Amino acid sequence: MNNGLVLSEFSQHLRDEYRRIRQEYADLLLLFNQMKEHDGPYLSALYLQLLGHLQYELLQLQVDVKTLKLRRSLLQAYINRDETPDLSVIRLEVEEKVAEYNRILQENAERLKTAKDLLEAPLLSEEDTKELKSLYKMLVKALHPDLHLNQSEEEENLFLQVQAAYSMGNLEKLREFSLMVESKNYDYENTSSASDLEQMVESLHSKVQLLKDKIKEMEQSFPFAHRQHLADKEWIEREQQKIKTEIEETRGQKKQIERIVTVMEEYRGGMR
């Protein structure tokens, strides 16, 4: 009888620990996905709105300078041979070699547009946002593969749909999924054996620590490392001024190389 009591206490302890660690994991997963799917994109968009247009202007000038330097190098090769530069050949060679620069410019332009669209998109109300998070947390506890052994393919697919709906802020979809889960009454805790629960608790302890490490790493990286800066008007103005200064310096460099290239393009071979 004492053995039975000990086993019963152990089983209850496992269930209590499972509930606790499952709640902790669900909370951390909500925070992680909130950072990844919502906070991160928003902070990135805000950073681009405040500094991105200047960075893009600087990048355009830097590409122009690289292009001019390449053109100058090709012209110099003709001059060294005392030949009249073939401007059409040079133009084609330059276009081929700067294609990668133009691709980078296009990607940056698209990021700026995406950021603008994101910041201008209608936001959920505070009440709806709270409901979105609450429903997602409940669905995580009911469907996340890390929390349940031997999930069916149907349940795995349902959780993938839950993830997609949450990432898009689709509250109506999460409400639908919530009703589906409630109607099926998923209750893994009561249907799992003590050995399964013990295995799940041990696994969740490792996953909790892994999530904590990932969250810490994200907090120390872009864009989260700039979270406070983006609310600091003085920091923003300093950063903008730094980029503006570099823009002016690069613009001056561009004009200087343009003058040199113009003279070199007029060179006529065989005149020595």
CSV table of C-alpha atoms in Angstrom, one decimal:
chain,number,residue,atom,x,y,z
A,1,MET,CA,0.0,0.0,0.0
A,2,ASN,CA,2.9,2.3,0.8
A,3,ASN,CA,4.3,1.5,-2.7
A,4,GLY,CA,1.0,2.4,-4.2
A,5,LEU,CA,0.9,5.7,-2.3
A,6,VAL,CA,4.5,6.5,-3.4
A,7,LEU,CA,3.6,5.7,-7.0
A,8,SER,CA,0.5,7.8,-6.8
A,9,GLU,CA,2.4,10.8,-5.3
A,10,PHE,CA,5.1,10.4,-8.0
A,11,SER,CA,2.4,10.3,-10.7
A,12,GLN,CA,0.7,13.4,-9.3
A,13,HIS,CA,4.1,15.1,-9.0
A,14,LEU,CA,4.7,14.3,-12.7
A,15,ARG,CA,1.4,15.7,-13.7
A,16,ASP,CA,1.9,18.9,-11.7
A,17,GLU,CA,5.4,19.3,-13.2
A,18,TYR,CA,4.1,18.7,-16.7
A,19,ARG,CA,1.4,21.4,-16.2
A,20,ARG,CA,4.0,23.8,-15.0
A,21,ILE,CA,6.6,23.2,-17.6
A,22,ARG,CA,4.0,23.1,-20.3
A,23,GLN,CA,2.8,26.5,-19.3
A,24,GLU,CA,6.3,27.8,-19.2
A,25,TYR,CA,7.1,26.4,-22.6
A,26,ALA,CA,3.8,27.8,-24.0
A,27,ASP,CA,4.6,31.3,-22.6
A,28,LEU,CA,8.2,31.2,-24.0
A,29,LEU,CA,7.0,30.0,-27.4
A,30,LEU,CA,4.4,32.7,-27.5
A,31,LEU,CA,7.2,35.3,-26.7
A,32,PHE,CA,9.6,33.8,-29.3
A,33,ASN,CA,7.0,33.7,-32.0
A,34,GLN,CA,5.8,37.2,-31.1
A,35,MET,CA,9.4,38.4,-31.5
A,36,LYS,CA,9.9,36.5,-34.7
A,37,GLU,CA,6.6,37.1,-36.5
A,38,HIS,CA,5.5,40.5,-35.2
A,39,ASP,CA,8.0,42.5,-33.2
A,40,GLY,CA,11.0,41.7,-35.4
A,41,PRO,CA,9.4,42.7,-38.7
A,42,TYR,CA,7.8,45.8,-37.1
A,43,LEU,CA,11.2,47.0,-35.6
A,44,SER,CA,13.0,46.3,-38.9
A,45,ALA,CA,10.3,48.2,-40.7
A,46,LEU,CA,10.6,51.1,-38.3
A,47,TYR,CA,14.4,51.1,-38.6
A,48,LEU,CA,14.1,51.2,-42.4
A,49,GLN,CA,11.5,54.0,-42.2
A,50,LEU,CA,13.8,56.2,-40.0
A,51,LEU,CA,17.2,55.4,-41.6
A,52,GLY,CA,16.6,53.1,-44.6
A,53,HIS,CA,15.9,55.8,-47.2
A,54,LEU,CA,19.2,57.5,-46.3
A,55,GLN,CA,21.1,54.1,-46.4
A,56,TYR,CA,19.5,53.4,-49.8
A,57,GLU,CA,20.7,56.8,-51.1
A,58,LEU,CA,24.2,56.0,-49.8
A,59,LEU,CA,24.1,52.6,-51.4
A,60,GLN,CA,23.1,54.0,-54.7
A,61,LEU,CA,26.0,56.4,-54.6
A,62,GLN,CA,28.4,53.7,-53.6
A,63,VAL,CA,27.2,51.6,-56.6
A,64,ASP,CA,27.8,54.6,-58.9
A,65,VAL,CA,31.3,55.0,-57.5
A,66,LYS,CA,32.1,51.3,-58.0
A,67,THR,CA,30.7,51.5,-61.5
A,68,LEU,CA,32.8,54.6,-62.4
A,69,LYS,CA,35.9,53.0,-60.9
A,70,LEU,CA,35.4,49.9,-63.1
A,71,ARG,CA,34.8,52.2,-66.1
A,72,ARG,CA,38.0,54.1,-65.3
A,73,SER,CA,40.0,50.9,-65.0
A,74,LEU,CA,38.8,49.7,-68.4
A,75,LEU,CA,39.5,53.0,-70.0
A,76,GLN,CA,43.0,53.0,-68.5
A,77,ALA,CA,43.7,49.7,-70.2
A,78,TYR,CA,43.1,51.2,-73.6
A,79,ILE,CA,45.2,54.3,-72.8
A,80,ASN,CA,48.1,52.1,-71.6
A,81,ARG,CA,48.0,50.5,-75.1
A,82,ASP,CA,47.7,53.9,-76.7
A,83,GLU,CA,44.4,52.9,-78.2
A,84,THR,CA,41.2,54.8,-78.6
A,85,PRO,CA,38.7,53.4,-76.1
A,86,ASP,CA,35.8,51.5,-77.6
A,87,LEU,CA,33.0,53.0,-75.5
A,88,SER,CA,30.4,50.5,-76.6
A,89,VAL,CA,32.5,47.5,-75.6
A,90,ILE,CA,33.3,49.2,-72.3
A,91,ARG,CA,29.6,49.9,-71.7
A,92,LEU,CA,28.7,46.2,-72.2
A,93,GLU,CA,31.4,45.0,-69.9
A,94,VAL,CA,30.5,47.4,-67.2
A,95,GLU,CA,26.8,46.5,-67.4
A,96,GLU,CA,27.7,42.8,-67.1
A,97,LYS,CA,29.9,43.3,-64.1
A,98,VAL,CA,27.6,45.6,-62.2
A,99,ALA,CA,24.5,43.4,-62.6
A,100,GLU,CA,25.1,42.1,-59.0
A,101,TYR,CA,25.2,45.7,-57.7
A,102,ASN,CA,21.9,46.4,-59.3
A,103,ARG,CA,20.4,43.2,-57.9
A,104,ILE,CA,21.4,44.4,-54.4
A,105,LEU,CA,19.9,47.8,-55.0
A,106,GLN,CA,16.6,46.2,-56.2
A,107,GLU,CA,16.5,44.0,-53.1
A,108,ASN,CA,17.0,47.1,-50.9
A,109,ALA,CA,14.3,49.0,-52.7
A,110,GLU,CA,11.9,46.0,-52.2
A,111,ARG,CA,12.7,45.9,-48.5
A,112,LEU,CA,11.9,49.6,-48.2
A,113,LYS,CA,8.6,49.1,-49.9
A,114,THR,CA,7.7,46.1,-47.7
A,115,ALA,CA,8.6,48.1,-44.6
A,116,LYS,CA,6.3,51.0,-45.8
A,117,ASP,CA,3.5,48.6,-46.5
A,118,LEU,CA,3.9,46.9,-43.1
A,119,LEU,CA,3.8,50.2,-41.1
A,120,GLU,CA,0.8,51.4,-43.1
A,121,ALA,CA,-1.2,48.1,-42.7
A,122,PRO,CA,-4.2,48.3,-40.3
A,123,LEU,CA,-3.3,47.0,-36.8
A,124,LEU,CA,-5.4,44.8,-34.6
A,125,SER,CA,-6.9,46.6,-31.6
A,126,GLU,CA,-5.4,46.1,-28.2
A,127,GLU,CA,-8.3,43.8,-27.3
A,128,ASP,CA,-8.0,41.7,-30.4
A,129,THR,CA,-4.2,41.4,-30.0
A,130,LYS,CA,-4.8,40.1,-26.5
A,131,GLU,CA,-7.3,37.6,-27.7
A,132,LEU,CA,-4.9,36.5,-30.6
A,133,LYS,CA,-2.1,35.8,-28.1
A,134,SER,CA,-4.5,34.0,-25.7
A,135,LEU,CA,-5.9,31.8,-28.4
A,136,TYR,CA,-2.5,31.0,-29.8
A,137,LYS,CA,-1.2,30.0,-26.3
A,138,MET,CA,-4.1,27.7,-25.8
A,139,LEU,CA,-3.6,26.1,-29.2
A,140,VAL,CA,0.1,25.7,-28.6
A,141,LYS,CA,-0.6,23.8,-25.4
A,142,ALA,CA,-3.2,21.7,-27.3
A,143,LEU,CA,-1.3,21.0,-30.5
A,144,HIS,CA,2.4,21.8,-30.4
A,145,PRO,CA,4.4,18.6,-31.3
A,146,ASP,CA,6.9,19.3,-28.5
A,147,LEU,CA,4.1,19.0,-25.9
A,148,HIS,CA,2.5,15.8,-27.1
A,149,LEU,CA,3.7,12.4,-28.1
A,150,ASN,CA,2.3,10.3,-31.0
A,151,GLN,CA,0.4,13.1,-32.6
A,152,SER,CA,-1.7,12.2,-35.7
A,153,GLU,CA,-0.9,13.7,-39.1
A,154,GLU,CA,-4.2,15.6,-38.8
A,155,GLU,CA,-3.1,17.3,-35.6
A,156,GLU,CA,0.3,18.1,-37.0
A,157,ASN,CA,-1.2,19.7,-40.1
A,158,LEU,CA,-3.7,21.6,-37.9
A,159,PHE,CA,-0.8,23.1,-35.9
A,160,LEU,CA,1.0,24.2,-39.1
A,161,GLN,CA,-2.2,26.1,-40.0
A,162,VAL,CA,-2.4,27.6,-36.5
A,163,GLN,CA,1.2,28.8,-37.0
A,164,ALA,CA,0.4,30.4,-40.3
A,165,ALA,CA,-2.8,32.1,-39.0
A,166,TYR,CA,-0.9,33.5,-36.0
A,167,SER,CA,2.0,34.8,-38.2
A,168,MET,CA,-0.6,36.7,-40.3
A,169,GLY,CA,-2.5,38.0,-37.3
A,170,ASN,CA,-5.6,36.1,-38.6
A,171,LEU,CA,-7.8,36.3,-35.5
A,172,GLU,CA,-10.9,34.7,-37.2
A,173,LYS,CA,-8.9,31.6,-38.2
A,174,LEU,CA,-7.5,31.2,-34.7
A,175,ARG,CA,-11.1,31.4,-33.3
A,176,GLU,CA,-12.1,28.6,-35.8
A,177,PHE,CA,-9.1,26.4,-34.7
A,178,SER,CA,-10.0,27.0,-31.1
A,179,LEU,CA,-13.5,25.7,-31.6
A,180,MET,CA,-12.2,22.7,-33.4
A,181,VAL,CA,-9.8,21.9,-30.6
A,182,GLU,CA,-12.4,22.4,-27.9
A,183,SER,CA,-14.9,20.1,-29.8
A,184,LYS,CA,-12.3,17.3,-30.0
A,185,ASN,CA,-11.3,17.8,-26.3
A,186,TYR,CA,-7.6,17.1,-26.7
A,187,ASP,CA,-6.4,15.9,-23.3
A,188,TYR,CA,-3.0,14.4,-23.6
A,189,GLU,CA,-2.2,14.8,-19.9
A,190,ASN,CA,-4.9,12.3,-18.8
A,191,THR,CA,-4.3,9.9,-21.7
A,192,SER,CA,-0.5,9.7,-21.2
A,193,SER,CA,1.1,7.1,-19.0
A,194,ALA,CA,3.5,8.1,-16.2
A,195,SER,CA,6.5,7.0,-18.2
A,196,ASP,CA,5.3,9.1,-21.2
A,197,LEU,CA,4.8,12.1,-18.9
A,198,GLU,CA,8.2,11.7,-17.4
A,199,GLN,CA,9.8,11.6,-20.9
A,200,MET,CA,7.8,14.6,-22.0
A,201,VAL,CA,8.8,16.6,-18.8
A,202,GLU,CA,12.5,15.8,-19.4
A,203,SER,CA,12.2,16.8,-23.0
A,204,LEU,CA,10.4,20.0,-22.2
A,205,HIS,CA,13.0,21.1,-19.7
A,206,SER,CA,15.6,20.9,-22.5
A,207,LYS,CA,13.3,22.7,-24.9
A,208,VAL,CA,12.6,25.5,-22.4
A,209,GLN,CA,16.3,26.2,-22.0
A,210,LEU,CA,16.8,26.1,-25.7
A,211,LEU,CA,14.0,28.7,-26.2
A,212,LYS,CA,15.4,30.9,-23.5
A,213,ASP,CA,18.8,30.8,-25.3
A,214,LYS,CA,17.2,31.7,-28.6
A,215,ILE,CA,15.2,34.6,-27.1
A,216,LYS,CA,18.4,35.9,-25.5
A,217,GLU,CA,20.3,35.7,-28.7
A,218,MET,CA,17.5,37.5,-30.6
A,219,GLU,CA,17.4,40.3,-28.0
A,220,GLN,CA,21.1,40.9,-28.6
A,221,SER,CA,20.8,41.0,-32.4
A,222,PHE,CA,19.2,43.2,-35.1
A,223,PRO,CA,16.6,44.7,-34.9
A,224,PHE,CA,16.0,44.0,-31.2
A,225,ALA,CA,19.3,45.5,-30.1
A,226,HIS,CA,18.0,48.8,-31.5
A,227,ARG,CA,14.6,48.6,-29.8
A,228,GLN,CA,15.4,51.4,-27.3
A,229,HIS,CA,17.3,53.5,-29.9
A,230,LEU,CA,14.3,53.6,-32.2
A,231,ALA,CA,12.4,55.5,-29.5
A,232,ASP,CA,15.3,57.8,-28.9
A,233,LYS,CA,15.0,60.9,-31.1
A,234,GLU,CA,18.5,62.1,-30.4
A,235,TRP,CA,20.0,58.8,-31.4
A,236,ILE,CA,18.0,58.7,-34.6
A,237,GLU,CA,19.1,62.2,-35.5
A,238,ARG,CA,22.8,61.3,-34.8
A,239,GLU,CA,22.6,58.2,-37.0
A,240,GLN,CA,20.8,60.2,-39.8
A,241,GLN,CA,23.6,62.8,-39.7
A,242,LYS,CA,26.3,60.2,-39.9
A,243,ILE,CA,24.7,58.8,-43.0
A,244,LYS,CA,24.2,62.2,-44.5
A,245,THR,CA,27.8,63.1,-44.0
A,246,GLU,CA,28.9,59.8,-45.7
A,247,ILE,CA,26.5,60.6,-48.5
A,248,GLU,CA,28.1,64.0,-49.1
A,249,GLU,CA,31.6,62.5,-49.0
A,250,THR,CA,30.6,59.8,-51.5
A,251,ARG,CA,28.8,62.3,-53.7
A,252,GLY,CA,32.1,64.3,-53.8
A,253,GLN,CA,34.1,61.2,-54.7
A,254,LYS,CA,31.6,60.4,-57.4
A,255,LYS,CA,31.9,63.8,-59.0
A,256,GLN,CA,35.7,63.6,-58.9
A,257,ILE,CA,35.8,60.2,-60.7
A,258,GLU,CA,33.2,61.4,-63.2
A,259,ARG,CA,35.5,64.2,-64.3
A,260,ILE,CA,38.4,61.9,-64.7
A,261,VAL,CA,36.4,59.3,-66.7
A,262,THR,CA,35.0,62.1,-69.0
A,263,VAL,CA,38.6,63.1,-69.9
A,264,MET,CA,39.7,59.5,-70.4
A,265,GLU,CA,36.8,58.8,-72.7
A,266,GLU,CA,38.0,61.6,-75.0
A,267,TYR,CA,41.5,60.0,-75.4
A,268,ARG,CA,42.5,59.2,-78.9
A,269,GLY,CA,45.1,56.5,-79.5
A,270,GLY,CA,48.1,57.0,-81.9
A,271,MET,CA,48.5,60.7,-81.1
A,272,ARG,CA,51.8,60.4,-79.2
